[in-house]
Structure formats: C-alpha cells, structure tokens
Short mmCIF file of C-alpha atoms in Angstrom, two decimals:
data_model
loop_
_atom_site.label_atom_id
_atom_site.label_comp_id
_atom_site.label_asym_id
_atom_site.label_seq_id
_atom_site.Cartn_x
_atom_site.Cartn_y
_atom_site.Cartn_z
CA MET A 30 -7.31 3.28 29.54
CA ILE A 31 -4.48 6.58 28.88
CA GLN A 32 -6.14 7.76 25.14
CA GLU A 33 -9.24 6.65 26.43
CA GLU A 34 -9.46 9.54 28.62
CA ILE A 35 -7.66 12.11 26.78
CA TYR A 36 -10.11 11.35 23.46
CA GLN A 37 -12.80 11.77 26.88
CA GLN A 38 -11.14 15.31 28.11
CA ARG A 39 -10.68 16.15 23.97
CA LEU A 40 -14.38 15.77 23.17
CA GLU A 41 -15.80 18.38 26.26
CA LYS A 42 -13.49 21.01 25.21
CA ARG A 43 -15.06 20.66 21.56
CA GLU A 44 -18.03 21.15 23.56
CA ILE A 45 -16.83 23.76 25.30
CA LEU A 46 -15.87 25.53 22.69
CA GLN A 47 -19.10 24.98 20.36
CA ASN A 48 -20.71 26.04 23.40
CA HIS A 49 -19.67 29.44 22.90
CA ASN A 50 -21.05 29.74 19.72
CA LEU A 51 -16.98 29.29 18.52
CA GLU A 52 -16.88 26.36 15.90
CA PRO A 53 -13.85 23.64 16.40
CA TYR A 54 -13.50 23.03 12.79
CA GLY A 55 -13.13 26.52 10.97
CA ARG A 56 -13.60 28.03 7.93
CA ALA A 57 -11.21 28.56 4.68
CA PHE A 58 -8.35 30.43 6.09
CA PRO A 59 -5.54 32.49 3.23
CA HIS A 60 -2.69 32.59 5.36
CA HIS A 61 1.14 32.58 4.58
CA PRO A 62 3.92 29.60 4.28
CA ALA A 63 5.59 28.61 7.40
CA ARG A 64 9.16 28.74 4.32
CA GLU A 65 7.76 32.47 3.54
CA ILE A 66 7.71 34.37 6.06
CA LYS A 67 10.33 36.94 7.57
CA GLU A 68 11.82 39.14 10.50
CA GLY A 69 9.77 42.49 10.55
CA GLN A 70 5.82 41.64 8.33
CA LYS A 71 3.21 42.67 9.77
CA GLU A 72 -0.30 40.61 10.60
CA ILE A 73 0.72 37.76 8.88
CA SER A 74 -0.78 35.33 8.84
CA ALA A 75 -0.55 31.55 9.15
CA ALA A 76 -1.81 28.08 9.49
CA GLY A 77 -1.21 24.56 10.55
CA ARG A 78 -0.72 22.39 13.25
CA ILE A 79 0.58 22.44 16.65
CA MET A 80 3.69 20.32 17.15
CA ALA A 81 4.44 21.51 20.44
CA PHE A 82 3.39 23.23 23.58
CA ARG A 83 5.59 24.66 26.30
CA ARG A 84 2.87 26.97 28.25
CA HIS A 85 4.68 29.95 31.17
CA GLY A 86 1.72 31.36 33.05
CA ARG A 87 0.82 33.72 30.91
CA THR A 88 2.33 33.34 28.49
CA ALA A 89 3.70 30.85 25.43
CA PHE A 90 5.95 29.10 23.30
CA LEU A 91 4.20 27.09 20.58
CA ASP A 92 5.37 24.42 17.79
CA LEU A 93 3.84 25.58 14.29
CA ARG A 94 3.74 23.36 11.18
CA ASP A 95 2.63 23.39 7.77
CA GLU A 96 3.99 21.38 4.80
CA SER A 97 6.66 24.13 3.80
CA GLY A 98 7.77 24.11 6.80
CA LYS A 99 8.23 24.94 11.09
CA ILE A 100 8.02 28.62 12.80
CA GLN A 101 7.15 29.86 16.47
CA LEU A 102 4.68 31.02 17.58
CA TYR A 103 4.56 33.33 20.29
CA VAL A 104 1.18 33.71 22.58
CA LYS A 105 1.35 35.97 26.22
CA ILE A 106 -2.89 35.71 26.69
CA GLU A 107 -4.03 39.80 27.44
CA ASN A 108 -3.31 40.74 23.81
CA LEU A 109 -5.51 37.70 22.84
CA GLY A 110 -9.41 38.77 21.88
CA GLU A 111 -12.29 37.11 24.02
CA GLU A 112 -13.16 34.73 21.52
CA SER A 113 -9.11 33.75 20.61
CA LYS A 114 -8.42 33.30 24.63
CA ILE A 115 -10.90 30.99 24.57
CA PHE A 116 -9.64 28.72 21.73
CA PHE A 117 -6.83 29.36 23.22
CA GLU A 118 -7.85 28.22 26.29
CA HIS A 119 -9.23 24.31 24.89
CA LEU A 120 -5.84 24.24 23.06
CA ASP A 121 -3.86 21.05 22.74
CA ILE A 122 -1.13 19.75 20.68
CA GLY A 123 -1.90 18.21 16.89
CA ASP A 124 -5.05 21.19 16.63
CA ILE A 125 -4.43 22.80 12.98
CA VAL A 126 -4.83 26.61 14.09
CA GLY A 127 -4.50 29.62 12.37
CA VAL A 128 -3.41 32.99 13.39
CA THR A 129 -2.03 35.83 12.64
CA GLY A 130 0.02 38.67 13.63
CA ASP A 131 3.74 40.62 13.33
CA VAL A 132 6.80 38.83 12.81
CA PHE A 133 10.32 39.48 15.15
CA ARG A 134 13.23 37.33 15.75
CA THR A 135 12.97 35.92 20.02
CA ARG A 136 16.60 36.29 21.56
CA THR A 137 18.30 32.84 20.45
CA GLY A 138 17.50 33.83 17.03
CA GLU A 139 14.86 31.68 15.91
CA LEU A 140 11.63 33.33 14.37
CA THR A 141 8.40 33.48 15.35
CA ILE A 142 4.71 35.20 15.30
CA ALA A 143 3.14 37.67 18.64
CA VAL A 144 0.20 36.46 17.83
CA ASN A 145 -2.74 38.03 18.24
CA SER A 146 -5.66 35.85 17.22
CA LEU A 147 -6.13 33.03 17.29
CA LYS A 148 -8.10 29.67 15.10
CA ILE A 149 -8.97 25.74 15.82
CA LEU A 150 -9.83 24.97 12.20
CA GLY A 151 -9.46 21.33 13.13
CA LYS A 152 -10.25 20.37 16.18
CA ALA A 153 -7.70 16.95 17.33
CA LEU A 154 -9.59 14.28 19.51
CA ARG A 155 -6.25 12.16 19.36
CA PRO A 156 -3.47 12.51 20.37
CA LEU A 157 -0.31 12.41 18.20
CA PRO A 158 2.15 9.36 19.28
CA GLU A 159 4.96 10.40 21.84
CA LYS A 160 7.80 11.92 20.38
CA TRP A 161 10.53 9.98 20.87
CA HIS A 162 8.21 6.31 21.36
CA GLY A 163 6.27 6.41 18.88
CA LEU A 164 5.94 5.59 14.66
CA ARG A 165 8.12 2.90 15.46
CA ASP A 166 6.30 -0.60 13.69
CA ILE A 167 6.58 -1.12 10.50
CA GLU A 168 3.44 -2.32 10.51
CA THR A 169 1.72 0.09 11.94
CA ARG A 170 2.97 3.47 9.87
CA PHE A 171 1.94 1.61 6.81
CA ARG A 172 -1.76 0.86 8.55
CA CYS A 173 -1.47 4.96 9.79
CA ARG A 174 0.24 6.37 7.34
CA GLU A 175 -1.20 10.18 8.52
CA LEU A 176 0.41 9.59 11.71
CA ASP A 177 3.83 8.73 10.06
CA LEU A 178 4.09 11.46 7.78
CA ILE A 179 2.48 13.72 10.45
CA MET A 180 5.41 12.94 12.88
CA ASN A 181 8.72 12.24 10.25
CA GLN A 182 9.73 14.64 8.10
CA GLU A 183 11.44 11.17 5.92
CA VAL A 184 8.61 10.06 5.22
CA ARG A 185 7.74 13.04 3.67
CA ASP A 186 10.53 14.02 2.29
CA VAL A 187 10.81 10.70 0.38
CA PHE A 188 6.86 11.06 -1.44
CA VAL A 189 8.21 14.45 -2.40
CA LYS A 190 10.90 13.08 -3.88
CA ARG A 191 8.64 10.75 -5.62
CA SER A 192 6.50 13.28 -6.54
CA LEU A 193 9.67 15.42 -8.66
CA ILE A 194 10.80 12.57 -10.18
CA ILE A 195 7.22 11.57 -11.63
CA GLN A 196 6.59 15.85 -13.12
CA GLY A 197 10.66 15.19 -13.85
CA ILE A 198 10.13 12.52 -15.97
CA ARG A 199 6.79 13.84 -17.52
CA GLU A 200 8.82 17.14 -19.02
CA PHE A 201 11.86 14.93 -19.97
CA LEU A 202 9.48 13.28 -22.19
CA VAL A 203 7.24 16.04 -23.42
CA GLU A 204 10.52 18.13 -24.51
CA LYS A 205 11.48 15.33 -25.93
CA GLY A 206 8.30 15.39 -28.51
CA PHE A 207 6.58 12.55 -26.80
CA LEU A 208 2.07 12.62 -25.71
CA GLU A 209 1.13 11.40 -22.99
CA VAL A 210 -2.11 9.61 -23.13
CA GLU A 211 -4.59 7.00 -20.86
CA THR A 212 -5.70 4.28 -21.63
CA PRO A 213 -8.33 1.39 -19.63
CA MET A 214 -7.92 0.15 -16.47
CA MET A 215 -10.32 -2.65 -16.67
CA HIS A 216 -9.38 -5.09 -20.17
CA LEU A 217 -10.97 -7.88 -21.68
CA ILE A 218 -8.48 -9.79 -22.00
CA PRO A 219 -5.04 -9.83 -20.10
CA GLY A 220 -2.65 -8.94 -21.81
CA GLY A 221 1.24 -7.91 -21.91
CA ALA A 222 3.01 -9.76 -19.23
CA GLU A 223 2.71 -13.34 -18.06
CA ALA A 224 1.43 -12.42 -14.28
CA ARG A 225 -1.80 -13.43 -12.75
CA PRO A 226 -5.10 -10.58 -12.47
CA PHE A 227 -7.25 -9.70 -10.42
CA ILE A 228 -10.90 -10.26 -12.05
CA THR A 229 -14.12 -7.91 -11.67
CA HIS A 230 -17.44 -8.14 -12.70
CA HIS A 231 -20.07 -5.20 -14.91
CA ASN A 232 -22.48 -6.09 -13.44
CA THR A 233 -24.84 -3.90 -16.85
CA LEU A 234 -23.04 -6.82 -19.15
CA ASP A 235 -23.24 -9.24 -17.34
CA LEU A 236 -18.91 -9.82 -18.22
CA ASP A 237 -15.90 -10.61 -15.97
CA LEU A 238 -12.30 -8.62 -16.81
CA TYR A 239 -9.74 -7.81 -15.89
CA LEU A 240 -7.66 -5.11 -13.63
CA ARG A 241 -4.70 -3.66 -16.02
CA ILE A 242 -1.73 -5.88 -15.67
CA ALA A 243 0.16 -3.85 -17.86
CA PRO A 244 -1.10 -1.30 -20.82
CA GLU A 245 1.45 -2.57 -23.56
CA LEU A 246 -1.25 -3.90 -26.08
CA TYR A 247 -3.22 -0.62 -26.05
CA LEU A 248 -0.64 2.02 -26.55
CA LYS A 249 0.87 -0.35 -29.15
CA ARG A 250 -2.33 0.31 -31.12
CA LEU A 251 -2.29 4.05 -30.79
CA LEU A 252 1.59 3.10 -33.01
CA VAL A 253 -0.78 1.65 -35.72
CA GLY A 254 -3.48 5.08 -35.21
CA GLY A 255 -0.39 6.84 -35.76
CA LEU A 256 0.08 8.32 -32.62
CA GLU A 257 4.21 7.61 -33.20
CA LYS A 258 5.29 8.53 -29.73
CA VAL A 259 3.09 7.53 -26.40
CA PHE A 260 3.40 6.87 -23.22
CA GLU A 261 1.61 6.56 -19.85
CA ILE A 262 2.86 6.68 -15.94
CA ASN A 263 0.39 3.72 -14.88
CA ARG A 264 -1.55 1.70 -12.29
CA CYS A 265 -0.84 -1.86 -12.94
CA PHE A 266 -2.46 -4.85 -10.46
CA ARG A 267 -0.64 -8.34 -10.42
CA ASN A 268 -2.55 -10.74 -8.71
CA GLU A 269 0.54 -12.16 -6.99
CA GLY A 270 2.27 -12.30 -3.51
CA ILE A 271 4.09 -8.92 -1.08
CA SER A 272 7.44 -8.49 -0.32
CA PRO A 273 9.74 -5.54 -0.30
CA LEU A 274 10.16 -5.26 -3.49
CA HIS A 275 6.38 -5.73 -5.00
CA ASN A 276 3.18 -4.81 -4.20
CA PRO A 277 0.70 -6.03 -5.55
CA GLU A 278 -0.95 -2.70 -6.95
CA PHE A 279 2.29 -0.84 -8.51
CA THR A 280 2.97 2.14 -11.15
CA MET A 281 4.39 1.67 -13.98
CA LEU A 282 6.22 3.86 -16.78
CA GLU A 283 5.31 2.51 -19.73
CA LEU A 284 6.16 4.15 -23.00
CA TYR A 285 6.50 3.27 -27.22
CA ALA A 286 8.06 4.78 -29.94
CA ALA A 287 7.38 4.58 -33.86
CA TYR A 288 10.49 3.51 -35.97
CA SER A 289 13.18 2.85 -32.54
CA ASP A 290 13.81 0.29 -31.27
CA CYS A 291 16.20 -1.59 -28.02
CA ALA A 292 19.03 0.02 -28.73
CA GLY A 293 17.15 3.06 -29.24
CA MET A 294 15.07 2.17 -25.85
CA MET A 295 18.75 2.04 -23.81
CA GLU A 296 20.23 4.92 -24.53
CA LEU A 297 16.40 6.85 -23.52
CA THR A 298 16.71 5.22 -20.57
CA GLU A 299 20.66 6.75 -18.96
CA GLU A 300 18.91 9.64 -20.57
CA LEU A 301 15.89 9.76 -18.67
CA ILE A 302 16.34 8.46 -15.28
CA THR A 303 20.55 10.31 -15.06
CA PHE A 304 17.64 13.14 -16.39
CA CYS A 305 15.84 12.22 -12.51
CA VAL A 306 18.27 11.99 -10.85
CA LYS A 307 20.28 14.93 -11.37
CA GLY A 308 16.79 16.46 -10.92
CA ILE A 309 17.03 14.82 -7.19
CA SER A 310 21.02 15.30 -5.79
CA GLY A 311 22.14 17.41 -8.75
CA GLU A 312 25.11 14.65 -9.79
CA THR A 313 25.31 11.52 -11.68
CA ARG A 314 26.59 9.89 -8.22
CA ILE A 315 24.01 8.14 -5.69
CA SER A 316 24.04 6.72 -2.02
CA TYR A 317 22.07 2.77 -2.16
CA GLN A 318 22.09 0.82 1.32
CA ASP A 319 25.71 2.68 1.64
CA LYS A 320 26.35 2.04 -1.38
CA ILE A 321 28.42 4.38 -3.51
CA ILE A 322 26.79 4.25 -7.23
CA ASP A 323 27.86 5.45 -10.06
CA LEU A 324 25.22 6.92 -12.99
CA SER A 325 27.19 7.90 -15.19
CA ARG A 326 26.94 7.11 -18.65
CA PRO A 327 27.07 4.87 -20.96
CA TRP A 328 26.10 1.70 -19.01
CA ARG A 329 27.09 -2.23 -18.92
CA ARG A 330 25.59 -3.98 -21.49
CA LEU A 331 25.69 -8.39 -20.30
CA LYS A 332 24.83 -10.77 -22.23
CA TRP A 333 21.47 -12.87 -20.84
CA CYS A 334 23.35 -16.11 -21.67
CA GLU A 335 26.81 -14.49 -20.18
CA CYS A 336 25.92 -13.88 -16.75
CA PHE A 337 24.79 -17.41 -16.30
CA GLN A 338 28.08 -19.02 -18.36
CA ALA A 339 30.05 -16.49 -15.17
CA ILE A 340 28.16 -18.91 -12.35
CA GLY A 341 29.94 -21.61 -14.45
CA LEU A 342 26.36 -22.79 -15.94
CA ASP A 343 25.00 -24.17 -19.17
CA TRP A 344 21.46 -22.89 -19.99
CA ARG A 345 20.34 -24.88 -22.15
CA LYS A 346 21.27 -27.95 -20.31
CA GLN A 347 18.47 -28.75 -18.79
CA ASP A 348 19.15 -31.07 -15.91
CA ALA A 349 21.99 -29.19 -14.67
CA VAL A 350 19.29 -26.50 -14.63
CA ARG A 351 17.19 -28.44 -12.88
CA GLU A 352 19.69 -29.62 -9.77
CA LYS A 353 21.22 -26.03 -10.24
CA ALA A 354 17.44 -24.41 -8.91
CA GLN A 355 16.36 -27.72 -6.51
CA LEU A 356 19.81 -26.80 -4.07
CA LEU A 357 18.74 -22.63 -4.44
CA SER A 358 15.19 -23.95 -3.44
CA PRO A 359 15.17 -26.78 -2.22
CA GLY A 360 11.61 -26.88 -0.79
CA GLU A 361 10.28 -26.54 -3.82
CA GLN A 362 9.55 -29.07 -6.67
CA MET A 363 11.34 -28.25 -9.29
CA THR A 364 10.22 -31.34 -11.54
CA ASP A 365 6.38 -28.96 -11.72
CA ARG A 366 8.27 -26.24 -13.43
CA THR A 367 10.19 -24.62 -16.79
CA VAL A 368 13.72 -24.49 -17.52
CA PHE A 369 13.04 -21.50 -18.25
CA ASP A 370 11.41 -20.42 -13.95
CA CYS A 371 14.25 -22.60 -12.49
CA LEU A 372 16.64 -19.86 -14.72
CA ASP A 373 14.56 -17.30 -13.36
CA LEU A 374 15.24 -18.36 -10.04
CA ILE A 375 18.59 -18.99 -10.68
CA PHE A 376 19.34 -15.53 -12.04
CA LYS A 377 17.64 -14.26 -9.64
CA LYS A 378 19.56 -15.59 -6.17
CA LEU A 379 22.66 -14.88 -7.54
CA VAL A 380 22.80 -12.80 -10.49
CA GLN A 381 20.57 -10.73 -10.10
CA PRO A 382 22.31 -9.40 -6.25
CA GLU A 383 25.56 -8.58 -7.72
CA LEU A 384 24.51 -6.95 -10.31
CA ILE A 385 25.29 -3.34 -7.97
CA ALA A 386 25.91 -0.62 -11.22
CA PRO A 387 23.71 -0.05 -13.98
CA THR A 388 23.48 -2.74 -16.11
CA PHE A 389 21.54 -3.75 -18.59
CA VAL A 390 20.98 -7.40 -19.54
CA VAL A 391 19.87 -7.90 -22.91
CA GLU A 392 19.19 -10.83 -25.18
CA TYR A 393 16.56 -12.43 -23.50
CA PRO A 394 15.55 -16.53 -24.54
CA GLN A 395 11.97 -15.75 -27.15
CA ALA A 396 10.33 -18.69 -24.39
CA VAL A 397 10.15 -15.60 -21.70
CA SER A 398 10.16 -12.97 -24.54
CA ALA A 399 6.56 -13.32 -26.18
CA LEU A 400 5.86 -9.28 -27.69
CA ALA A 401 9.91 -9.14 -28.76
CA LYS A 402 11.09 -8.59 -31.85
CA ASN A 403 13.80 -11.58 -32.75
CA LEU A 404 17.67 -11.54 -32.96
CA PRO A 405 18.80 -10.61 -36.98
CA GLY A 406 19.18 -14.43 -37.87
CA SER A 407 18.02 -16.11 -34.58
CA GLN A 408 15.40 -18.79 -33.75
CA ASP A 409 15.23 -18.21 -30.28
CA MET A 410 16.78 -14.62 -28.74
CA THR A 411 15.24 -11.34 -29.01
CA GLU A 412 15.93 -8.04 -29.07
CA ARG A 413 14.93 -7.36 -26.02
CA PHE A 414 16.87 -5.98 -22.27
CA GLU A 415 16.39 -5.62 -18.45
CA LEU A 416 18.49 -2.82 -17.07
CA PHE A 417 19.62 -3.02 -13.38
CA ILE A 418 20.95 -1.56 -10.85
CA ALA A 419 21.90 -1.95 -7.02
CA GLY A 420 20.21 -5.72 -7.79
CA LEU A 421 17.03 -4.09 -7.95
CA GLU A 422 15.45 -4.89 -11.75
CA ILE A 423 14.52 -1.35 -13.38
CA ALA A 424 13.62 -0.81 -16.60
CA ASN A 425 12.78 -4.13 -18.82
CA ALA A 426 13.01 -3.33 -22.86
CA TYR A 427 11.86 -4.45 -26.77
CA SER A 428 12.03 -3.93 -30.82
CA GLU A 429 9.31 -4.70 -30.27
CA LEU A 430 7.60 -7.40 -32.66
CA ASN A 431 5.68 -6.07 -35.11
CA ASP A 432 4.55 -9.23 -37.17
CA PRO A 433 1.05 -10.01 -36.63
CA VAL A 434 1.63 -14.15 -37.98
CA GLU A 435 4.48 -14.35 -35.83
CA GLN A 436 2.53 -12.67 -33.40
CA LYS A 437 0.14 -15.09 -33.50
CA GLU A 438 1.01 -17.73 -32.82
CA ARG A 439 3.08 -17.07 -30.18
CA PHE A 440 0.18 -16.06 -28.36
CA GLU A 441 -0.93 -19.59 -29.42
CA GLU A 442 1.74 -20.94 -27.26
CA GLN A 443 1.47 -19.07 -24.40
CA VAL A 444 -2.80 -19.93 -24.38
CA LYS A 445 -2.37 -24.09 -25.00
CA SER A 446 0.58 -23.85 -21.63
CA GLN A 447 -2.11 -22.58 -19.63
CA ARG A 448 -0.40 -21.41 -16.87
CA PRO A 449 -2.88 -18.99 -14.32
CA ASP A 450 -0.05 -16.63 -15.01
CA ARG A 451 -0.37 -16.49 -19.22
CA PRO A 452 -3.66 -15.28 -21.11
CA ARG A 453 -6.38 -17.91 -21.37
CA GLU A 454 -6.68 -16.55 -25.08
CA VAL A 455 -5.39 -14.80 -28.07
CA ASP A 456 -6.13 -11.32 -28.19
CA TYR A 457 -7.76 -11.09 -31.98
CA GLN A 458 -8.72 -7.56 -31.63
CA TYR A 459 -4.89 -6.47 -30.49
CA ILE A 460 -4.00 -9.13 -34.21
CA ASN A 461 -6.28 -7.34 -35.71
CA ALA A 462 -4.63 -3.70 -35.22
CA LEU A 463 -1.29 -5.04 -36.09
CA GLU A 464 -2.64 -7.01 -38.79
CA HIS A 465 -3.35 -2.63 -40.52
CA GLY A 466 0.13 -2.35 -40.34
CA MET A 467 2.41 -1.09 -36.84
CA PRO A 468 5.66 1.30 -37.74
CA PRO A 469 9.11 -0.86 -35.87
CA ALA A 470 8.93 0.27 -32.83
CA GLY A 471 11.28 0.34 -29.40
CA GLY A 472 8.92 0.52 -26.41
CA LEU A 473 10.54 0.75 -22.64
CA GLY A 474 8.58 -0.21 -19.61
CA VAL A 475 10.05 1.57 -15.62
CA GLY A 476 9.46 1.19 -12.21
CA ILE A 477 8.33 4.11 -10.75
CA ASP A 478 8.25 2.55 -7.54
CA ARG A 479 11.29 0.28 -7.79
CA LEU A 480 13.20 3.59 -9.26
CA VAL A 481 12.20 6.23 -6.13
CA MET A 482 13.02 3.67 -3.88
CA LEU A 483 17.22 3.73 -5.97
CA LEU A 484 16.69 7.91 -5.72
CA THR A 485 15.51 8.11 -2.05
CA ASN A 486 17.58 5.21 -0.67
CA THR A 487 14.17 3.11 0.51
CA SER A 488 14.68 -1.03 1.18
CA SER A 489 10.63 -1.34 0.98
CA ILE A 490 8.83 -0.40 -1.31
CA ARG A 491 6.65 -0.06 0.83
CA GLU A 492 8.07 2.80 1.94
CA VAL A 493 7.53 4.46 -0.91
CA ILE A 494 3.81 3.91 -1.57
CA LEU A 495 1.96 6.03 0.79
CA PHE A 496 -1.09 3.14 1.20
CA PRO A 497 1.01 -0.34 0.88
CA LEU A 498 -1.85 -2.68 0.69
CA LEU A 499 -1.96 -4.95 3.89
CA ARG A 500 -3.85 -7.72 5.51
CA PRO A 501 -6.71 -6.96 7.66
CA LYS A 502 -6.70 -6.52 11.92
CA PRO A 503 -7.52 -9.53 13.23
#
C-alpha cells in the first residue's frame, strides 16, 4: 500500500513538472564522470542517479552516483534559477538528474559540487529498495537485475570484471594470431557436443532448426577453408537443467589452431587463464570460496582412469561401476544408464570436488569423445583433456579428429544410440568438408561464465549472468 501511495505521489510530481512546461524525462546532457571531477573546477557538469537526499531548511546535500562513482551535491535554493527550483522541489531519491556548479571540499574534506542549475532527466516513479533491507531475496535480485545493479556495488563490480575478462581473452588471442569469427546460431543438425537442443521453426522455409549447442563443426570447416587460427566467443543453448553451475543459455569461448594438438591446447589454456587472472588481480593466486588457489604454471596432469583408481574403482568392471553409481544416487535406476553415464556420475560426485588446484584430466575414452583423435596405438582412449579448478569444470580440449571415414563411423554410432542428447542424423555436410582435407588441429572450449565465477569468487552461475533464466512468477 505504501509503495502504491509513493507511486501516486511521484506521478503527481511528474504532472506538476509538465504543467510548468518542464520535461521530467530530459534530453542529452554532456557531463564529466564523477571520478574525473577535481577540486576547484568551475561550471562543471555531472549527471547520475540521486541515492541520498539530506535537506536542512533552505539547503540540502545529495549523493549523486554515476557509473564511475559517487559525488556529493550541495544545493542552496536561493542560488538556483526558477526552473531549477521547481525541479528541486519535486525531486526524489532515485531520480536521474543533470547538474552544473563549482567544485569545492567541505570541512570534512568531501569533494562536493555547489549546484547552480539542476534538471531532472529521468523521473523515478517507483522508489528504490530500502538501503539496508532491500534486495536480499536472491530470486528478486535476478528478476530485477536493474535494481540489483543500482543497490549493490559488488554486483556491478562482478559484471565490470566479466567484461574485462572477455576483453582480455580477445586481446590475448588476437596477439597470438587468432581471427575472431561468427558462425550460425541456428543449425539444421545439432552437433559439436552431447546435449538436448532447443527447437525453433523457420516459417518461410517451413523448416525446424536447432539453437546452437556448440559452434565446433562450423569452426572446423573454417580450418578446411584455410583459416588456420580461429575463435568465437559465442552463445550456446542447451535444453537441460538449471543449477548453480548450469544455465540453459551460456557463453563459451571456442577456438581451433591448425597444426596443433591437445598438448598445444594445454599450454595455450595455461597461458590464457593466467593472463586473465593477472589482468584482474595482478597475481596468479586467487581466493575462491575460502580456498587460496595458486594458478602458477605448470598445472597438474591426471589421467582419467587414474581418477577412478584413486577411489578404489576399476572403471572397466561394469557391475562394480553400476553398484557404486547406484549407492551415490539411490533415487535413480542405474540399470537404464550406460556404464559411461555411471562413471560420469561417480566422477562428478567423488572426484571433481577434490580437484581444487588446477588439474588437467587427460586421456578420456573414445566412447565419450566422438570428435577427438585416438591416442597413438590405442583403440579406446583419446587425446583429450578437461580442466578443473576449485572443483569447477572450466575447459575441454581435443586433438581434433580429421579422418572423415572414422568421423562418419562415430557419428553413425551416435545416431544409432537414439539418445535425446545425441544427434538424430549424421552431419554429412561436415563429413563432406573433412573429405576435402582438414589439417591436424587442436581445439579448445572454455566456459566463460564459470571462468568469471572463479575469478570473481562467485558460487552461482546466475550471479555472473545479467539476466539468468527463471521460472515465470505465478
């Protein structure tokens, strides 16, 4: 009820301003960022949101905040012109204003603008959340991210750092000779990863399409075309669950380098992530969820099969694997799952949480690595790694399979499985591209959202995505 009363009062102020032929939603206002304003400047202009309003008779102190920081305003009503007085008398916390005035320091040493003109540039009809009792509900924060950004400096800092991390990734890769490219987000055949796709429909062509689950196959076609180092910072969509580590729409870095391999991708991954860490913190040690993690190179290498040996499990003994998985997930029926599904569950429950220091888990089975080249002399293990830091899966990389005959056979096996997270048909256009010859290559995918989580000490992926997907309010 109080909120509605405030709303009506502010609507009345808006109407009063309009009746005075004053715009409550103003025009462009050239101004100086708050952090660049210095003592002694004359007729300086500033613009931003009013975050505090302390009135003392005919004078007032206000806190004005823009993207760069905060500055105090001092208003003495007799120093204002007639229009500015009307604006001031109808001002509320939350309004966006533009001011001009001279800069001085108060007796307490605070940098302050003595205002001689004031305009409301954006009248706020609804009040901001209370300073101390405002946006505590997590779901409300995510649904109303704009208010979250207004009220919580630490939230703004996370997204500034996210931008700097992505900018750093681009700078690093361009310096390494990589070319940034763009590939389709709507695919005829979902591929490049095992995941349930989102389906959409193109009306003119009367054609079902799939939102991209990974850009891999298109990027490798560019290697065939002679672009030897390519990357894409891309949006991917997977029609799967939501959790602290998963959002159906997420951001990936995917890159490919001709004449490289899995080992080359390891070195590149170490360089790239330490470059990003140093760009954010200036050192290679980070704090994540009360753990100090040293990202100094080189990072640990651990074979996939050794992970199961460490917990006393022979991964080739299917009955023992299923029994272990059933104990870890008693509510699910493991007899309906493949042995590799069970191994993945065991890995995630027992192994992954212990991988705190940066660790490359290497040499994955071919059965779960359809696009990776086999280890020399091996029929069932591949040149692949996944990178884990602080228990988070951060990256995935292969020596890319470039044999079109073998790739076609593997695709056909995937289709035969009829699993909803695997392609329903062979991507013959990709096979045709490989048949024209693709150089040996290394490929790398890095989860941008999880990397940002790591580098901003954030425990949920929804804290690093501006507008995460939420169930609609009833």
